């Protein structure tokens, strides 16, 4: 439904510049992950892309316009890849695929949280983008809700635990810091075991 979104401004910019929209969004992503929203500036972005600030300001009034479009780009990419997962298996098979996928896309949690840092009173373009992002969130939630319902249908998931709690637990696992450098495969396997069977011996 939303997965081929690239704004007309981005398309026009791509025709006139020496870098692609992929370059623009990847540089934006790296800066946000490394420095955060507050430290993000067009000056730093222009330096990273080896272009003038004016070439960016020509199409974006401020950083919030660029960041909000970058967020839509990221959500589109996430949802497209999620839709390409094989969902033909039983719940346990899909659970393993889902956890592996979430860790492969581990930056999505950090990136989408940026939307809450964008000021309320901004340009109409940003407000429109934020409205579209809300639609993406609903789409994502509904798809993952369907995953939980499959688990309930197969009597794998306890019915009395709210779906929001279950999804929160699943998605928050990628934010757990691996301070002791446990190998990734062992780390993910342990996360799966805790989510599936808990931490207590029976």
PDB file of C-alpha atoms in Angstrom:
ATOM      1  CA  UNK A   1       0.000   0.000   0.000  1.00  0.00           C
ATOM      2  CA  UNK A   2       2.726   2.487   0.957  1.00  0.00           C
ATOM      3  CA  UNK A   3       5.894   0.709  -0.014  1.00  0.00           C
ATOM      4  CA  UNK A   4       7.082   2.639  -3.062  1.00  0.00           C
ATOM      5  CA  UNK A   5       6.994   6.083  -1.466  1.00  0.00           C
ATOM      6  CA  UNK A   6       9.538   8.600  -2.673  1.00  0.00           C
ATOM      7  CA  UNK A   7       8.400  12.226  -2.694  1.00  0.00           C
ATOM      8  CA  UNK A   8       8.399  14.310  -5.863  1.00  0.00           C
ATOM      9  CA  UNK A   9      10.924  16.616  -4.183  1.00  0.00           C
ATOM     10  CA  UNK A  10      13.315  13.723  -3.592  1.00  0.00           C
ATOM     11  CA  UNK A  11      12.915  12.538  -7.193  1.00  0.00           C
ATOM     12  CA  UNK A  12      13.665  16.019  -8.517  1.00  0.00           C
ATOM     13  CA  UNK A  13      16.634  16.365  -6.194  1.00  0.00           C
ATOM     14  CA  UNK A  14      17.995  13.026  -7.419  1.00  0.00           C
ATOM     15  CA  UNK A  15      17.913  14.230 -11.023  1.00  0.00           C
ATOM     16  CA  UNK A  16      19.869  17.404 -10.280  1.00  0.00           C
ATOM     17  CA  UNK A  17      22.414  16.246  -7.719  1.00  0.00           C
ATOM     18  CA  UNK A  18      25.481  14.057  -7.837  1.00  0.00           C
ATOM     19  CA  UNK A  19      24.227  11.743  -5.088  1.00  0.00           C
ATOM     20  CA  UNK A  20      21.174   9.518  -4.890  1.00  0.00           C
ATOM     21  CA  UNK A  21      18.263   9.631  -2.455  1.00  0.00           C
ATOM     22  CA  UNK A  22      19.748   6.429  -1.020  1.00  0.00           C
ATOM     23  CA  UNK A  23      22.977   8.338  -0.311  1.00  0.00           C
ATOM     24  CA  UNK A  24      20.995  11.159   1.296  1.00  0.00           C
ATOM     25  CA  UNK A  25      18.941   8.908   3.568  1.00  0.00           C
ATOM     26  CA  UNK A  26      21.847   6.641   4.507  1.00  0.00           C
ATOM     27  CA  UNK A  27      23.952   9.643   5.505  1.00  0.00           C
ATOM     28  CA  UNK A  28      20.991  10.989   7.478  1.00  0.00           C
ATOM     29  CA  UNK A  29      20.537   7.640   9.200  1.00  0.00           C
ATOM     30  CA  UNK A  30      24.189   7.356  10.159  1.00  0.00           C
ATOM     31  CA  UNK A  31      24.239  10.859  11.611  1.00  0.00           C
ATOM     32  CA  UNK A  32      21.043  10.329  13.609  1.00  0.00           C
ATOM     33  CA  UNK A  33      22.255   7.015  15.037  1.00  0.00           C
ATOM     34  CA  UNK A  34      25.691   8.411  15.875  1.00  0.00           C
ATOM     35  CA  UNK A  35      24.883  11.959  17.008  1.00  0.00           C
ATOM     36  CA  UNK A  36      21.131  12.004  17.692  1.00  0.00           C
ATOM     37  CA  UNK A  37      18.383  14.369  16.567  1.00  0.00           C
ATOM     38  CA  UNK A  38      19.589  17.504  18.351  1.00  0.00           C
ATOM     39  CA  UNK A  39      23.091  17.363  16.859  1.00  0.00           C
ATOM     40  CA  UNK A  40      21.849  16.736  13.315  1.00  0.00           C
ATOM     41  CA  UNK A  41      22.516  19.703  11.018  1.00  0.00           C
ATOM     42  CA  UNK A  42      22.499  20.375   7.296  1.00  0.00           C
ATOM     43  CA  UNK A  43      26.101  21.571   7.606  1.00  0.00           C
ATOM     44  CA  UNK A  44      27.267  18.166   8.836  1.00  0.00           C
ATOM     45  CA  UNK A  45      25.100  16.382   6.286  1.00  0.00           C
ATOM     46  CA  UNK A  46      26.453  18.509   3.431  1.00  0.00           C
ATOM     47  CA  UNK A  47      30.010  17.754   4.550  1.00  0.00           C
ATOM     48  CA  UNK A  48      29.274  14.025   4.642  1.00  0.00           C
ATOM     49  CA  UNK A  49      27.842  14.168   1.109  1.00  0.00           C
ATOM     50  CA  UNK A  50      30.493  16.616  -0.154  1.00  0.00           C
ATOM     51  CA  UNK A  51      27.886  19.119  -1.356  1.00  0.00           C
ATOM     52  CA  UNK A  52      26.816  22.615  -0.381  1.00  0.00           C
ATOM     53  CA  UNK A  53      24.145  23.262   2.260  1.00  0.00           C
ATOM     54  CA  UNK A  54      22.209  25.173  -0.393  1.00  0.00           C
ATOM     55  CA  UNK A  55      21.740  22.021  -2.457  1.00  0.00           C
ATOM     56  CA  UNK A  56      19.856  20.530   0.492  1.00  0.00           C
ATOM     57  CA  UNK A  57      17.975  23.675   1.529  1.00  0.00           C
ATOM     58  CA  UNK A  58      16.725  23.953  -2.049  1.00  0.00           C
ATOM     59  CA  UNK A  59      14.368  21.039  -1.353  1.00  0.00           C
ATOM     60  CA  UNK A  60      14.012  20.986   2.439  1.00  0.00           C
ATOM     61  CA  UNK A  61      13.041  24.043   4.455  1.00  0.00           C
ATOM     62  CA  UNK A  62      14.521  22.589   7.631  1.00  0.00           C
ATOM     63  CA  UNK A  63      15.948  19.396   9.047  1.00  0.00           C
ATOM     64  CA  UNK A  64      12.533  18.193  10.246  1.00  0.00           C
ATOM     65  CA  UNK A  65      11.264  17.997   6.664  1.00  0.00           C
ATOM     66  CA  UNK A  66      14.238  15.849   5.678  1.00  0.00           C
ATOM     67  CA  UNK A  67      14.137  13.686   8.800  1.00  0.00           C
ATOM     68  CA  UNK A  68      10.388  13.054   8.522  1.00  0.00           C
ATOM     69  CA  UNK A  69      10.802  11.911   4.908  1.00  0.00           C
ATOM     70  CA  UNK A  70      13.775   9.785   5.921  1.00  0.00           C
ATOM     71  CA  UNK A  71      11.589   8.136   8.583  1.00  0.00           C
ATOM     72  CA  UNK A  72       8.955   7.287   5.979  1.00  0.00           C
ATOM     73  CA  UNK A  73      11.694   5.818   3.811  1.00  0.00           C
ATOM     74  CA  UNK A  74      12.871   3.653   6.718  1.00  0.00           C
ATOM     75  CA  UNK A  75       9.372   2.501   7.634  1.00  0.00           C
ATOM     76  CA  UNK A  76       8.645   1.661   4.008  1.00  0.00           C
ATOM     77  CA  UNK A  77      11.822  -0.401   3.812  1.00  0.00           C
ATOM     78  CA  UNK A  78      11.063  -2.175   7.100  1.00  0.00           C
ATOM     79  CA  UNK A  79       7.491  -3.051   6.147  1.00  0.00           C
ATOM     80  CA  UNK A  80       8.468  -4.148   2.655  1.00  0.00           C
ATOM     81  CA  UNK A  81      11.099  -6.538   4.013  1.00  0.00           C
ATOM     82  CA  UNK A  82       8.666  -7.784   6.651  1.00  0.00           C
ATOM     83  CA  UNK A  83       6.060  -8.533   3.979  1.00  0.00           C
ATOM     84  CA  UNK A  84       8.641 -10.562   2.069  1.00  0.00           C
ATOM     85  CA  UNK A  85       9.115 -12.959   5.000  1.00  0.00           C
ATOM     86  CA  UNK A  86       7.737 -16.471   4.547  1.00  0.00           C
ATOM     87  CA  UNK A  87       4.593 -16.542   6.701  1.00  0.00           C
ATOM     88  CA  UNK A  88       3.369 -19.942   5.558  1.00  0.00           C
ATOM     89  CA  UNK A  89       4.737 -21.904   8.525  1.00  0.00           C
ATOM     90  CA  UNK A  90       3.315 -22.496  11.982  1.00  0.00           C
ATOM     91  CA  UNK A  91       3.670 -19.994  14.823  1.00  0.00           C
ATOM     92  CA  UNK A  92       7.003 -21.323  16.104  1.00  0.00           C
ATOM     93  CA  UNK A  93       8.529 -21.144  12.621  1.00  0.00           C
ATOM     94  CA  UNK A  94       7.258 -17.601  12.152  1.00  0.00           C
ATOM     95  CA  UNK A  95       8.428 -16.646  15.640  1.00  0.00           C
ATOM     96  CA  UNK A  96      12.005 -17.665  14.833  1.00  0.00           C
ATOM     97  CA  UNK A  97      11.870 -15.714  11.555  1.00  0.00           C
ATOM     98  CA  UNK A  98      10.409 -12.665  13.281  1.00  0.00           C
ATOM     99  CA  UNK A  99      13.040 -12.467  16.025  1.00  0.00           C
ATOM    100  CA  UNK A 100      15.853 -12.934  13.505  1.00  0.00           C
ATOM    101  CA  UNK A 101      14.292 -10.221  11.344  1.00  0.00           C
ATOM    102  CA  UNK A 102      13.942  -7.780  14.244  1.00  0.00           C
ATOM    103  CA  UNK A 103      17.628  -8.166  15.104  1.00  0.00           C
ATOM    104  CA  UNK A 104      18.594  -7.743  11.444  1.00  0.00           C
ATOM    105  CA  UNK A 105      16.620  -4.483  11.460  1.00  0.00           C
ATOM    106  CA  UNK A 106      17.780  -3.497  14.943  1.00  0.00           C
ATOM    107  CA  UNK A 107      18.237   0.182  14.066  1.00  0.00           C
ATOM    108  CA  UNK A 108      14.535   0.650  13.268  1.00  0.00           C
ATOM    109  CA  UNK A 109      13.623   1.032  16.948  1.00  0.00           C
ATOM    110  CA  UNK A 110      16.179   3.778  17.511  1.00  0.00           C
ATOM    111  CA  UNK A 111      15.353   5.524  14.261  1.00  0.00           C
ATOM    112  CA  UNK A 112      11.568   5.701  14.540  1.00  0.00           C
ATOM    113  CA  UNK A 113      11.795   7.072  18.074  1.00  0.00           C
ATOM    114  CA  UNK A 114      13.184  10.239  16.493  1.00  0.00           C
ATOM    115  CA  UNK A 115       9.677  11.177  15.316  1.00  0.00           C
ATOM    116  CA  UNK A 116       8.740  12.052  18.900  1.00  0.00           C
ATOM    117  CA  UNK A 117      11.533  14.628  18.997  1.00  0.00           C
ATOM    118  CA  UNK A 118      10.228  16.605  16.030  1.00  0.00           C
ATOM    119  CA  UNK A 119       8.441  19.757  17.263  1.00  0.00           C
ATOM    120  CA  UNK A 120       4.662  19.954  17.005  1.00  0.00           C
ATOM    121  CA  UNK A 121       4.536  23.418  15.451  1.00  0.00           C
ATOM    122  CA  UNK A 122       6.455  22.967  12.221  1.00  0.00           C
ATOM    123  CA  UNK A 123       5.809  23.071   8.461  1.00  0.00           C
ATOM    124  CA  UNK A 124       2.752  21.579   6.768  1.00  0.00           C
ATOM    125  CA  UNK A 125       5.024  19.161   4.930  1.00  0.00           C
ATOM    126  CA  UNK A 126       6.312  17.773   8.211  1.00  0.00           C
ATOM    127  CA  UNK A 127       2.800  17.491   9.641  1.00  0.00           C
ATOM    128  CA  UNK A 128       1.650  15.620   6.522  1.00  0.00           C
ATOM    129  CA  UNK A 129       4.626  13.292   6.809  1.00  0.00           C
ATOM    130  CA  UNK A 130       3.918  12.644  10.489  1.00  0.00           C
ATOM    131  CA  UNK A 131       0.315  11.817   9.603  1.00  0.00           C
ATOM    132  CA  UNK A 132       1.514   9.289   7.024  1.00  0.00           C
ATOM    133  CA  UNK A 133       3.927   7.835   9.574  1.00  0.00           C
ATOM    134  CA  UNK A 134       0.988   7.253  11.902  1.00  0.00           C
ATOM    135  CA  UNK A 135      -0.614   5.191   9.137  1.00  0.00           C
ATOM    136  CA  UNK A 136       2.573   3.151   8.854  1.00  0.00           C
ATOM    137  CA  UNK A 137       2.531   2.471  12.599  1.00  0.00           C
ATOM    138  CA  UNK A 138      -1.061   1.251  12.378  1.00  0.00           C
ATOM    139  CA  UNK A 139      -0.168  -0.975   9.438  1.00  0.00           C
ATOM    140  CA  UNK A 140       2.832  -2.419  11.286  1.00  0.00           C
ATOM    141  CA  UNK A 141       0.846  -2.970  14.496  1.00  0.00           C
ATOM    142  CA  UNK A 142      -1.986  -4.739  12.672  1.00  0.00           C
ATOM    143  CA  UNK A 143       0.436  -7.102  10.941  1.00  0.00           C
ATOM    144  CA  UNK A 144       2.229  -8.019  14.151  1.00  0.00           C
ATOM    145  CA  UNK A 145      -1.101  -8.318  15.925  1.00  0.00           C
ATOM    146  CA  UNK A 146      -2.003 -10.961  13.351  1.00  0.00           C
ATOM    147  CA  UNK A 147       1.174 -12.810  14.290  1.00  0.00           C
ATOM    148  CA  UNK A 148       0.142 -12.839  17.963  1.00  0.00           C
ATOM    149  CA  UNK A 149      -3.359 -14.008  17.067  1.00  0.00           C
ATOM    150  CA  UNK A 150      -1.851 -16.960  15.193  1.00  0.00           C
ATOM    151  CA  UNK A 151      -0.043 -17.933  18.384  1.00  0.00           C
ATOM    152  CA  UNK A 152      -3.277 -17.745  20.357  1.00  0.00           C
ATOM    153  CA  UNK A 153      -5.091 -19.804  17.731  1.00  0.00           C
ATOM    154  CA  UNK A 154      -2.467 -22.539  17.992  1.00  0.00           C
ATOM    155  CA  UNK A 155      -2.686 -22.369  21.817  1.00  0.00           C
ATOM    156  CA  UNK A 156       0.950 -21.391  22.063  1.00  0.00           C
ATOM    157  CA  UNK A 157       0.415 -17.931  23.587  1.00  0.00           C
ATOM    158  CA  UNK A 158      -1.522 -17.368  26.810  1.00  0.00           C
ATOM    159  CA  UNK A 159      -4.820 -15.623  26.100  1.00  0.00           C
ATOM    160  CA  UNK A 160      -4.857 -13.452  29.225  1.00  0.00           C
ATOM    161  CA  UNK A 161      -1.660 -11.535  28.372  1.00  0.00           C
ATOM    162  CA  UNK A 162      -2.481  -8.310  26.436  1.00  0.00           C
ATOM    163  CA  UNK A 163      -1.188  -8.149  22.871  1.00  0.00           C
ATOM    164  CA  UNK A 164       0.425  -4.753  23.532  1.00  0.00           C
ATOM    165  CA  UNK A 165       2.529  -6.272  26.333  1.00  0.00           C
ATOM    166  CA  UNK A 166       3.645  -9.157  24.145  1.00  0.00           C
ATOM    167  CA  UNK A 167       4.612  -6.919  21.232  1.00  0.00           C
ATOM    168  CA  UNK A 168       6.381  -4.520  23.595  1.00  0.00           C
ATOM    169  CA  UNK A 169       8.421  -7.381  25.042  1.00  0.00           C
ATOM    170  CA  UNK A 170       9.361  -8.647  21.586  1.00  0.00           C
ATOM    171  CA  UNK A 171      10.435  -5.274  20.214  1.00  0.00           C
ATOM    172  CA  UNK A 172      12.253  -4.131  23.338  1.00  0.00           C
ATOM    173  CA  UNK A 173      14.600  -7.106  23.171  1.00  0.00           C
ATOM    174  CA  UNK A 174      16.661  -5.326  20.506  1.00  0.00           C
ATOM    175  CA  UNK A 175      17.303  -2.489  22.971  1.00  0.00           C
ATOM    176  CA  UNK A 176      18.895  -4.786  25.590  1.00  0.00           C
ATOM    177  CA  UNK A 177      22.625  -3.942  25.677  1.00  0.00           C
ATOM    178  CA  UNK A 178      25.051  -6.824  25.201  1.00  0.00           C
ATOM    179  CA  UNK A 179      27.715  -5.456  27.560  1.00  0.00           C
ATOM    180  CA  UNK A 180      29.573  -8.751  27.908  1.00  0.00           C
ATOM    181  CA  UNK A 181      30.023  -9.368  24.201  1.00  0.00           C
ATOM    182  CA  UNK A 182      28.044 -12.605  24.036  1.00  0.00           C
ATOM    183  CA  UNK A 183      28.205 -13.981  20.463  1.00  0.00           C
ATOM    184  CA  UNK A 184      25.227 -12.747  18.429  1.00  0.00           C
ATOM    185  CA  UNK A 185      23.879 -16.215  17.620  1.00  0.00           C
ATOM    186  CA  UNK A 186      23.945 -17.202  21.307  1.00  0.00           C
ATOM    187  CA  UNK A 187      22.445 -13.851  22.303  1.00  0.00           C
ATOM    188  CA  UNK A 188      19.495 -14.179  19.909  1.00  0.00           C
ATOM    189  CA  UNK A 189      18.967 -17.836  20.841  1.00  0.00           C
ATOM    190  CA  UNK A 190      18.808 -16.871  24.528  1.00  0.00           C
ATOM    191  CA  UNK A 191      16.321 -14.083  23.785  1.00  0.00           C
ATOM    192  CA  UNK A 192      14.124 -16.546  21.895  1.00  0.00           C
ATOM    193  CA  UNK A 193      14.254 -19.025  24.791  1.00  0.00           C
ATOM    194  CA  UNK A 194      13.295 -16.402  27.374  1.00  0.00           C
ATOM    195  CA  UNK A 195      10.424 -15.101  25.241  1.00  0.00           C
ATOM    196  CA  UNK A 196       9.196 -18.622  24.536  1.00  0.00           C
ATOM    197  CA  UNK A 197       9.704 -20.341  27.905  1.00  0.00           C
ATOM    198  CA  UNK A 198      10.574 -17.682  30.492  1.00  0.00           C
ATOM    199  CA  UNK A 199      13.572 -17.648  32.816  1.00  0.00           C
ATOM    200  CA  UNK A 200      12.350 -19.953  35.588  1.00  0.00           C
ATOM    201  CA  UNK A 201      13.066 -23.674  35.812  1.00  0.00           C
ATOM    202  CA  UNK A 202       9.867 -25.699  35.881  1.00  0.00           C
TER     203      UNK A 202
END
